Structures are given as structure tokens and as C-alpha cells.
Amino acid sequence: MDVSSPWWTALAGLAVGGVVGFAVFRARLCTFGALEDAMVGHDWRRMKVFALALGLAVLGTQALAMAGILSPDRTNYVTTALPWLGILTGGVLFGLGMALVGTCAFGSLVRLGSGDLRSLVVLLVFGAVAYATLRGIFAGIRVDGLERIALLLPAGTASDLPSIIGRLTGHDVRGILTAVAGGALVAPAFADRRLRRAGRLMTAGVMLGLGVVAGWLATTWLVDEFAHPVAPQSLTFVSPVARALFGVLFEPTSLAEFGAGSVFGVALGAFAAARLADEFRWEAFDDPREMKRHLLGAVFMGAGGILCGGCTIGQGLTAGSLFALSWPLAVAGMAVGARLGIALLMEGSLAGFVRQSVAGRFDFRNKP
């Protein structure tokens, strides 16, 4: 049995995505929902769960790097140039689109598994726009425009924090940085008494973090570098959705990869969880206005996700597990875009949000 066949990595992606999709659906865990809770309701519990997932991903991924199993500079996240403007711009677009849709690309796959046909439409448009930005009509604008504005790092220095600190200090700080960052990210979830009682939320966070590590392992061990040379990859749901759509429509052999397998796995895992809980329901758009909002959000997410190099999972967890410099830029952009989107939905326009913010900041009449 040839375990180096690319179809084995696709099967691994299907399995990892299935476990993650099952756990996340049961926990009702959503990145946009977590951001909305924190920004509007000042409830940080779900953000702590994502911090838990990131902390576990950091600990596991960096352990693989220190053991020599994973080379971070072989991944697409750790390069010698940082296209900071494209990452920031893409992050804002993705966050804005996420707010308009009500969830991210990963969340759309979870919703699709539970019978939400709105997510099917969103994913079709999202995948098409992402592919057009990756390799189609918008690729020239991306490559010759935004990505040309990049921070070039010194020769031999990769765009991850351990490499940069190591070059500046002359010491290998990967182990210390991993222990400090991993512990700081994991601690808040376990210190929260309410979260410790929320077994499904904690389980979903653990599965997400371990899923990132499992992705790195699968695409390192199950890939023949000579027969099928590909960069190691893990959970992300922008370009894999685009490639999965292309594979279904035109080239089935392109489905033989971890990313495409994880796309189908998440939807199937959510489907299994929904059926088990008797919560599978067909849902559709309520009216044309809702459909237009979802379609616009899908376009923003598709283009923005390619520009910033991933989604809330791909950049938020997978790139973060590598300490990639793209991670804080992409996450900050997504947070800003999500906040603008929430304002647009709540106030009816961004101008209304600005007026409300200025009035609230400078109105001293009712203050002592």
C-alpha cells in the first residue's frame, strides 16, 4: 500500500476536518460570533476558547519544528518577504465580508453541514471569487499591485518571530518563546470557571488546536517530496475551498490534497453532529435583501481571504502556530473589518456609526 499517494493526505484532511466540524457544531463555536460577543457584549469566553486552540496549536507545531519534523520556512506562511499591505487590506475585506454573511468560510462549511442552503450559495460565490483572485482574472491585480508592496527581510531570515529574534540575539529562542506564548494562551480558558463547566466549548477548542497539529503531521509524513513535492499545510479554508470547487467542476485529481479533504470533512462532520442531535434543518434566504448581503459578503471574503493568505482559521490558528509575522497583521485587519461590518449592520451605514461614536466620545453633558 502506497501511503505516499496524495489521496492519503486527502483522506487525512477528511478525517481531521470531520472531527473538527463535529466538535465545532456541537459547541456552536464561531469566530465571528466570538468577535461579536467581545466587541458588542464584552463577553470574552469564546475568544478564550480560540486562544486555547491557538495555544495548543503553538505548543504542538513548535514541538514538531524543534524535533525536526516540520520546517516552518517550507510552508506558505513563513517566507522571506512580507506583503503587509495586501495582508492588511485582505484582512479588512475578509472581516467585513464575515460580518455581512454572519460567519466566516469555516463557519459556512459548518452551517452547510446542518442544512443551511444560504451557506451553499455563499461558498459557491466565495470559492469562485477566491479562485479568480488566486489564479484568474484578479490575480494580476494581486500579484502586480498589492503584493509588490512588501517588507523584504535580510537574506537567510524567514518571516517568523523565532527566526527574527534569533538573528537579532544570536540565540535560539524557539523553545522559550513557545513555552511562554503557549502557556499564556492556554491559561485564560482553564482559569475561567464558567468555561471549565462548558465541556463542549472546551472540547471544540482542543480539537481545533490539535487539528492544526494533525494537519502539519499529515502533510509532512504522508507526502513523497520527490513524487509529489508540495509545501506542508494545515487547516485553512480559503484557497482549499477554491481548489475544491475547481476540482469538482473541472479536475477531480486536484481534490487529492489535505485542504480539499478538510473542506468536505468539516461539512460532513457538522452533518453527522446535526443528525445525531436531530438539528438538521433545511434553511434558505428570507428575502432578496438578505441574499444580496450574503452575496456581497462572500465576494469580500473570497478576495480578502486570498489577499491576506487565509481565513480566521488559516491565519488565526495555522499561521499563528508558526509565529508567522502575517498572523498579527491578518488578525488585526479581520478584527477591524468585522467591527466595521457590525457597525454597518447596527447603524445602517458607516457614517452613522462614525457620528454615533463621535457623539458618544465628546458628549460630556451627562458626565460629572
PDB file of N, CA and C in Angstrom, residues 48-125:
ATOM      1  N   LYS A  48     -11.621  33.248  24.460  1.00  0.00           N
ATOM      2  CA  LYS A  48     -10.691  32.450  25.265  1.00  0.00           C
ATOM      3  C   LYS A  48     -10.580  31.026  24.727  1.00  0.00           C
ATOM      4  N   VAL A  49     -11.672  30.516  24.180  1.00  0.00           N
ATOM      5  CA  VAL A  49     -11.636  29.176  23.585  1.00  0.00           C
ATOM      6  C   VAL A  49     -10.741  29.176  22.357  1.00  0.00           C
ATOM      7  N   PHE A  50     -10.824  30.230  21.537  1.00  0.00           N
ATOM      8  CA  PHE A  50      -9.930  30.313  20.385  1.00  0.00           C
ATOM      9  C   PHE A  50      -8.483  30.530  20.825  1.00  0.00           C
ATOM     10  N   ALA A  51      -8.282  31.245  21.929  1.00  0.00           N
ATOM     11  CA  ALA A  51      -6.925  31.380  22.467  1.00  0.00           C
ATOM     12  C   ALA A  51      -6.400  30.022  22.921  1.00  0.00           C
ATOM     13  N   LEU A  52      -7.270  29.216  23.515  1.00  0.00           N
ATOM     14  CA  LEU A  52      -6.894  27.856  23.897  1.00  0.00           C
ATOM     15  C   LEU A  52      -6.472  27.053  22.675  1.00  0.00           C
ATOM     16  N   ALA A  53      -7.259  27.140  21.597  1.00  0.00           N
ATOM     17  CA  ALA A  53      -6.929  26.423  20.365  1.00  0.00           C
ATOM     18  C   ALA A  53      -5.586  26.892  19.813  1.00  0.00           C
ATOM     19  N   LEU A  54      -5.357  28.213  19.816  1.00  0.00           N
ATOM     20  CA  LEU A  54      -4.096  28.744  19.310  1.00  0.00           C
ATOM     21  C   LEU A  54      -2.935  28.300  20.192  1.00  0.00           C
ATOM     22  N   GLY A  55      -3.124  28.321  21.505  1.00  0.00           N
ATOM     23  CA  GLY A  55      -2.062  27.898  22.409  1.00  0.00           C
ATOM     24  C   GLY A  55      -1.653  26.455  22.186  1.00  0.00           C
ATOM     25  N   LEU A  56      -2.634  25.568  22.032  1.00  0.00           N
ATOM     26  CA  LEU A  56      -2.320  24.159  21.774  1.00  0.00           C
ATOM     27  C   LEU A  56      -1.664  23.984  20.407  1.00  0.00           C
ATOM     28  N   ALA A  57      -2.138  24.751  19.421  1.00  0.00           N
ATOM     29  CA  ALA A  57      -1.537  24.685  18.084  1.00  0.00           C
ATOM     30  C   ALA A  57      -0.079  25.145  18.135  1.00  0.00           C
ATOM     31  N   VAL A  58       0.194  26.210  18.888  1.00  0.00           N
ATOM     32  CA  VAL A  58       1.569  26.708  19.032  1.00  0.00           C
ATOM     33  C   VAL A  58       2.450  25.654  19.688  1.00  0.00           C
ATOM     34  N   LEU A  59       1.985  25.084  20.800  1.00  0.00           N
ATOM     35  CA  LEU A  59       2.789  24.091  21.521  1.00  0.00           C
ATOM     36  C   LEU A  59       3.087  22.882  20.645  1.00  0.00           C
ATOM     37  N   GLY A  60       2.074  22.371  19.952  1.00  0.00           N
ATOM     38  CA  GLY A  60       2.265  21.190  19.118  1.00  0.00           C
ATOM     39  C   GLY A  60       3.098  21.467  17.884  1.00  0.00           C
ATOM     40  N   THR A  61       2.809  22.576  17.202  1.00  0.00           N
ATOM     41  CA  THR A  61       3.523  22.901  15.967  1.00  0.00           C
ATOM     42  C   THR A  61       4.990  23.198  16.227  1.00  0.00           C
ATOM     43  N   GLN A  62       5.262  23.973  17.255  1.00  0.00           N
ATOM     44  CA  GLN A  62       6.654  24.298  17.555  1.00  0.00           C
ATOM     45  C   GLN A  62       7.414  23.077  18.070  1.00  0.00           C
ATOM     46  N   ALA A  63       6.724  22.148  18.716  1.00  0.00           N
ATOM     47  CA  ALA A  63       7.370  20.892  19.107  1.00  0.00           C
ATOM     48  C   ALA A  63       7.799  20.108  17.867  1.00  0.00           C
ATOM     49  N   LEU A  64       6.950  20.113  16.835  1.00  0.00           N
ATOM     50  CA  LEU A  64       7.312  19.457  15.579  1.00  0.00           C
ATOM     51  C   LEU A  64       8.514  20.149  14.938  1.00  0.00           C
ATOM     52  N   ALA A  65       8.547  21.475  15.012  1.00  0.00           N
ATOM     53  CA  ALA A  65       9.674  22.220  14.428  1.00  0.00           C
ATOM     54  C   ALA A  65      10.967  21.916  15.177  1.00  0.00           C
ATOM     55  N   MET A  66      10.898  21.896  16.509  1.00  0.00           N
ATOM     56  CA  MET A  66      12.105  21.637  17.289  1.00  0.00           C
ATOM     57  C   MET A  66      12.589  20.201  17.146  1.00  0.00           C
ATOM     58  N   ALA A  67      11.651  19.283  16.839  1.00  0.00           N
ATOM     59  CA  ALA A  67      12.025  17.883  16.628  1.00  0.00           C
ATOM     60  C   ALA A  67      12.541  17.632  15.221  1.00  0.00           C
ATOM     61  N   GLY A  68      12.491  18.642  14.365  1.00  0.00           N
ATOM     62  CA  GLY A  68      12.971  18.489  13.000  1.00  0.00           C
ATOM     63  C   GLY A  68      11.979  17.838  12.062  1.00  0.00           C
ATOM     64  N   ILE A  69      10.735  17.673  12.520  1.00  0.00           N
ATOM     65  CA  ILE A  69       9.706  17.047  11.675  1.00  0.00           C
ATOM     66  C   ILE A  69       9.122  18.055  10.697  1.00  0.00           C
ATOM     67  N   LEU A  70       8.949  19.285  11.145  1.00  0.00           N
ATOM     68  CA  LEU A  70       8.355  20.336  10.320  1.00  0.00           C
ATOM     69  C   LEU A  70       9.355  21.470  10.154  1.00  0.00           C
ATOM     70  N   SER A  71       9.526  21.915   8.927  1.00  0.00           N
ATOM     71  CA  SER A  71      10.371  23.084   8.647  1.00  0.00           C
ATOM     72  C   SER A  71       9.466  24.273   8.358  1.00  0.00           C
ATOM     73  N   PRO A  72       9.315  25.215   9.295  1.00  0.00           N
ATOM     74  CA  PRO A  72       8.404  26.343   9.073  1.00  0.00           C
ATOM     75  C   PRO A  72       8.680  27.115   7.795  1.00  0.00           C
ATOM     76  N   ASP A  73       9.969  27.232   7.396  1.00  0.00           N
ATOM     77  CA  ASP A  73      10.275  28.019   6.205  1.00  0.00           C
ATOM     78  C   ASP A  73       9.878  27.318   4.909  1.00  0.00           C
ATOM     79  N   ARG A  74       9.395  26.080   4.982  1.00  0.00           N
ATOM     80  CA  ARG A  74       8.883  25.396   3.800  1.00  0.00           C
ATOM     81  C   ARG A  74       7.394  25.647   3.599  1.00  0.00           C
ATOM     82  N   THR A  75       6.738  26.236   4.590  1.00  0.00           N
ATOM     83  CA  THR A  75       5.314  26.498   4.487  1.00  0.00           C
ATOM     84  C   THR A  75       5.072  27.796   3.732  1.00  0.00           C
ATOM     85  N   ASN A  76       3.843  28.016   3.329  1.00  0.00           N
ATOM     86  CA  ASN A  76       3.487  29.231   2.594  1.00  0.00           C
ATOM     87  C   ASN A  76       3.335  30.453   3.496  1.00  0.00           C
ATOM     88  N   TYR A  77       3.383  30.246   4.813  1.00  0.00           N
ATOM     89  CA  TYR A  77       3.195  31.353   5.743  1.00  0.00           C
ATOM     90  C   TYR A  77       4.514  32.012   6.138  1.00  0.00           C
ATOM     91  N   VAL A  78       5.594  31.272   6.070  1.00  0.00           N
ATOM     92  CA  VAL A  78       6.897  31.784   6.511  1.00  0.00           C
ATOM     93  C   VAL A  78       7.783  31.952   5.287  1.00  0.00           C
ATOM     94  N   THR A  79       7.861  33.158   4.791  1.00  0.00           N
ATOM     95  CA  THR A  79       8.610  33.466   3.575  1.00  0.00           C
ATOM     96  C   THR A  79       9.682  34.509   3.884  1.00  0.00           C
ATOM     97  N   THR A  80      10.396  34.945   2.867  1.00  0.00           N
ATOM     98  CA  THR A  80      11.433  35.953   3.068  1.00  0.00           C
ATOM     99  C   THR A  80      10.928  37.363   2.769  1.00  0.00           C
ATOM    100  N   ALA A  81       9.678  37.490   2.402  1.00  0.00           N
ATOM    101  CA  ALA A  81       9.075  38.801   2.150  1.00  0.00           C
ATOM    102  C   ALA A  81       7.682  38.823   2.767  1.00  0.00           C
ATOM    103  N   LEU A  82       7.304  39.985   3.287  1.00  0.00           N
ATOM    104  CA  LEU A  82       6.007  40.125   3.946  1.00  0.00           C
ATOM    105  C   LEU A  82       5.174  41.172   3.212  1.00  0.00           C
ATOM    106  N   PRO A  83       4.211  40.746   2.394  1.00  0.00           N
ATOM    107  CA  PRO A  83       3.352  41.706   1.667  1.00  0.00           C
ATOM    108  C   PRO A  83       2.322  42.327   2.605  1.00  0.00           C
ATOM    109  N   TRP A  84       2.783  43.225   3.444  1.00  0.00           N
ATOM    110  CA  TRP A  84       1.988  43.727   4.558  1.00  0.00           C
ATOM    111  C   TRP A  84       0.726  44.465   4.116  1.00  0.00           C
ATOM    112  N   LEU A  85       0.815  45.224   3.018  1.00  0.00           N
ATOM    113  CA  LEU A  85      -0.359  45.983   2.584  1.00  0.00           C
ATOM    114  C   LEU A  85      -1.464  45.045   2.104  1.00  0.00           C
ATOM    115  N   GLY A  86      -1.090  44.024   1.337  1.00  0.00           N
ATOM    116  CA  GLY A  86      -2.080  43.057   0.877  1.00  0.00           C
ATOM    117  C   GLY A  86      -2.706  42.296   2.024  1.00  0.00           C
ATOM    118  N   ILE A  87      -1.891  41.945   3.022  1.00  0.00           N
ATOM    119  CA  ILE A  87      -2.413  41.206   4.176  1.00  0.00           C
ATOM    120  C   ILE A  87      -3.403  42.062   4.962  1.00  0.00           C
ATOM    121  N   LEU A  88      -3.036  43.311   5.222  1.00  0.00           N
ATOM    122  CA  LEU A  88      -3.935  44.201   5.968  1.00  0.00           C
ATOM    123  C   LEU A  88      -5.222  44.477   5.192  1.00  0.00           C
ATOM    124  N   THR A  89      -5.068  44.789   3.910  1.00  0.00           N
ATOM    125  CA  THR A  89      -6.239  45.073   3.082  1.00  0.00           C
ATOM    126  C   THR A  89      -7.147  43.851   2.999  1.00  0.00           C
ATOM    127  N   GLY A  90      -6.542  42.707   2.752  1.00  0.00           N
ATOM    128  CA  GLY A  90      -7.319  41.468   2.669  1.00  0.00           C
ATOM    129  C   GLY A  90      -8.002  41.127   3.974  1.00  0.00           C
ATOM    130  N   GLY A  91      -7.308  41.374   5.087  1.00  0.00           N
ATOM    131  CA  GLY A  91      -7.910  41.100   6.386  1.00  0.00           C
ATOM    132  C   GLY A  91      -9.150  41.945   6.631  1.00  0.00           C
ATOM    133  N   VAL A  92      -9.069  43.235   6.289  1.00  0.00           N
ATOM    134  CA  VAL A  92     -10.228  44.127   6.470  1.00  0.00           C
ATOM    135  C   VAL A  92     -11.391  43.666   5.594  1.00  0.00           C
ATOM    136  N   LEU A  93     -11.092  43.336   4.333  1.00  0.00           N
ATOM    137  CA  LEU A  93     -12.145  42.858   3.435  1.00  0.00           C
ATOM    138  C   LEU A  93     -12.769  41.566   3.949  1.00  0.00           C
ATOM    139  N   PHE A  94     -11.933  40.655   4.410  1.00  0.00           N
ATOM    140  CA  PHE A  94     -12.456  39.381   4.908  1.00  0.00           C
ATOM    141  C   PHE A  94     -13.331  39.605   6.139  1.00  0.00           C
ATOM    142  N   GLY A  95     -12.871  40.447   7.065  1.00  0.00           N
ATOM    143  CA  GLY A  95     -13.656  40.723   8.265  1.00  0.00           C
ATOM    144  C   GLY A  95     -14.989  41.372   7.957  1.00  0.00           C
ATOM    145  N   LEU A  96     -14.983  42.318   6.996  1.00  0.00           N
ATOM    146  CA  LEU A  96     -16.223  42.972   6.591  1.00  0.00           C
ATOM    147  C   LEU A  96     -17.177  41.961   5.962  1.00  0.00           C
ATOM    148  N   GLY A  97     -16.650  41.110   5.082  1.00  0.00           N
ATOM    149  CA  GLY A  97     -17.488  40.090   4.465  1.00  0.00           C
ATOM    150  C   GLY A  97     -18.032  39.105   5.477  1.00  0.00           C
ATOM    151  N   MET A  98     -17.202  38.763   6.453  1.00  0.00           N
ATOM    152  CA  MET A  98     -17.625  37.844   7.502  1.00  0.00           C
ATOM    153  C   MET A  98     -18.809  38.409   8.287  1.00  0.00           C
ATOM    154  N   ALA A  99     -18.774  39.709   8.549  1.00  0.00           N
ATOM    155  CA  ALA A  99     -19.885  40.336   9.264  1.00  0.00           C
ATOM    156  C   ALA A  99     -21.158  40.331   8.431  1.00  0.00           C
ATOM    157  N   LEU A 100     -21.029  40.576   7.128  1.00  0.00           N
ATOM    158  CA  LEU A 100     -22.203  40.609   6.260  1.00  0.00           C
ATOM    159  C   LEU A 100     -22.842  39.220   6.135  1.00  0.00           C
ATOM    160  N   VAL A 101     -21.999  38.194   6.100  1.00  0.00           N
ATOM    161  CA  VAL A 101     -22.517  36.826   5.999  1.00  0.00           C
ATOM    162  C   VAL A 101     -23.003  36.316   7.353  1.00  0.00           C
ATOM    163  N   GLY A 102     -22.342  36.759   8.417  1.00  0.00           N
ATOM    164  CA  GLY A 102     -22.689  36.286   9.756  1.00  0.00           C
ATOM    165  C   GLY A 102     -21.792  35.183  10.246  1.00  0.00           C
ATOM    166  N   THR A 103     -20.819  34.797   9.445  1.00  0.00           N
ATOM    167  CA  THR A 103     -19.841  33.791   9.841  1.00  0.00           C
ATOM    168  C   THR A 103     -18.720  33.808   8.827  1.00  0.00           C
ATOM    169  N   CYS A 104     -17.654  33.049   9.093  1.00  0.00           N
ATOM    170  CA  CYS A 104     -16.515  33.005   8.175  1.00  0.00           C
ATOM    171  C   CYS A 104     -16.658  31.833   7.211  1.00  0.00           C
ATOM    172  N   ALA A 105     -15.610  31.565   6.439  1.00  0.00           N
ATOM    173  CA  ALA A 105     -15.650  30.454   5.484  1.00  0.00           C
ATOM    174  C   ALA A 105     -15.790  29.112   6.213  1.00  0.00           C
ATOM    175  N   PHE A 106     -15.036  28.947   7.275  1.00  0.00           N
ATOM    176  CA  PHE A 106     -15.121  27.733   8.080  1.00  0.00           C
ATOM    177  C   PHE A 106     -16.520  27.575   8.662  1.00  0.00           C
ATOM    178  N   GLY A 107     -17.067  28.658   9.203  1.00  0.00           N
ATOM    179  CA  GLY A 107     -18.414  28.613   9.751  1.00  0.00           C
ATOM    180  C   GLY A 107     -19.458  28.320   8.702  1.00  0.00           C
ATOM    181  N   SER A 108     -19.229  28.787   7.467  1.00  0.00           N
ATOM    182  CA  SER A 108     -20.170  28.500   6.373  1.00  0.00           C
ATOM    183  C   SER A 108     -20.193  27.005   6.067  1.00  0.00           C
ATOM    184  N   LEU A 109     -19.038  26.348   6.130  1.00  0.00           N
ATOM    185  CA  LEU A 109     -18.987  24.896   5.916  1.00  0.00           C
ATOM    186  C   LEU A 109     -19.742  24.165   7.019  1.00  0.00           C
ATOM    187  N   VAL A 110     -19.583  24.638   8.260  1.00  0.00           N
ATOM    188  CA  VAL A 110     -20.305  24.030   9.383  1.00  0.00           C
ATOM    189  C   VAL A 110     -21.807  24.211   9.200  1.00  0.00           C
ATOM    190  N   ARG A 111     -22.223  25.411   8.813  1.00  0.00           N
ATOM    191  CA  ARG A 111     -23.649  25.674   8.591  1.00  0.00           C
ATOM    192  C   ARG A 111     -24.195  24.833   7.443  1.00  0.00           C
ATOM    193  N   LEU A 112     -23.396  24.688   6.392  1.00  0.00           N
ATOM    194  CA  LEU A 112     -23.825  23.874   5.254  1.00  0.00           C
ATOM    195  C   LEU A 112     -24.108  22.443   5.692  1.00  0.00           C
ATOM    196  N   GLY A 113     -23.268  21.916   6.558  1.00  0.00           N
ATOM    197  CA  GLY A 113     -23.468  20.557   7.052  1.00  0.00           C
ATOM    198  C   GLY A 113     -24.757  20.384   7.818  1.00  0.00           C
ATOM    199  N   SER A 114     -25.276  21.477   8.392  1.00  0.00           N
ATOM    200  CA  SER A 114     -26.519  21.388   9.154  1.00  0.00           C
ATOM    201  C   SER A 114     -27.750  21.697   8.310  1.00  0.00           C
ATOM    202  N   GLY A 115     -27.539  21.898   6.975  1.00  0.00           N
ATOM    203  CA  GLY A 115     -28.676  22.092   6.085  1.00  0.00           C
ATOM    204  C   GLY A 115     -28.937  23.516   5.654  1.00  0.00           C
ATOM    205  N   ASP A 116     -27.991  24.427   5.920  1.00  0.00           N
ATOM    206  CA  ASP A 116     -28.187  25.832   5.583  1.00  0.00           C
ATOM    207  C   ASP A 116     -27.829  26.062   4.109  1.00  0.00           C
ATOM    208  N   LEU A 117     -28.818  26.203   3.256  1.00  0.00           N
ATOM    209  CA  LEU A 117     -28.585  26.398   1.829  1.00  0.00           C
ATOM    210  C   LEU A 117     -28.036  27.783   1.518  1.00  0.00           C
ATOM    211  N   ARG A 118     -28.216  28.731   2.428  1.00  0.00           N
ATOM    212  CA  ARG A 118     -27.589  30.042   2.240  1.00  0.00           C
ATOM    213  C   ARG A 118     -26.081  29.897   2.185  1.00  0.00           C
ATOM    214  N   SER A 119     -25.552  28.992   3.019  1.00  0.00           N
ATOM    215  CA  SER A 119     -24.106  28.774   3.038  1.00  0.00           C
ATOM    216  C   SER A 119     -23.621  28.124   1.754  1.00  0.00           C
ATOM    217  N   LEU A 120     -24.462  27.311   1.120  1.00  0.00           N
ATOM    218  CA  LEU A 120     -24.075  26.721  -0.155  1.00  0.00           C
ATOM    219  C   LEU A 120     -23.863  27.812  -1.198  1.00  0.00           C
ATOM    220  N   VAL A 121     -24.786  28.772  -1.260  1.00  0.00           N
ATOM    221  CA  VAL A 121     -24.649  29.884  -2.195  1.00  0.00           C
ATOM    222  C   VAL A 121     -23.413  30.717  -1.856  1.00  0.00           C
ATOM    223  N   VAL A 122     -23.229  30.997  -0.574  1.00  0.00           N
ATOM    224  CA  VAL A 122     -22.071  31.772  -0.139  1.00  0.00           C
ATOM    225  C   VAL A 122     -20.775  31.077  -0.539  1.00  0.00           C
ATOM    226  N   LEU A 123     -20.679  29.779  -0.307  1.00  0.00           N
ATOM    227  CA  LEU A 123     -19.445  29.045  -0.601  1.00  0.00           C
ATOM    228  C   LEU A 123     -19.168  28.971  -2.100  1.00  0.00           C
ATOM    229  N   LEU A 124     -20.207  28.873  -2.910  1.00  0.00           N
ATOM    230  CA  LEU A 124     -20.010  28.855  -4.358  1.00  0.00           C
ATOM    231  C   LEU A 124     -19.442  30.188  -4.850  1.00  0.00           C
ATOM    232  N   VAL A 125     -20.030  31.290  -4.381  1.00  0.00           N
ATOM    233  CA  VAL A 125     -19.544  32.613  -4.776  1.00  0.00           C
ATOM    234  C   VAL A 125     -18.170  32.865  -4.168  1.00  0.00           C
TER     235      VAL A 125
END
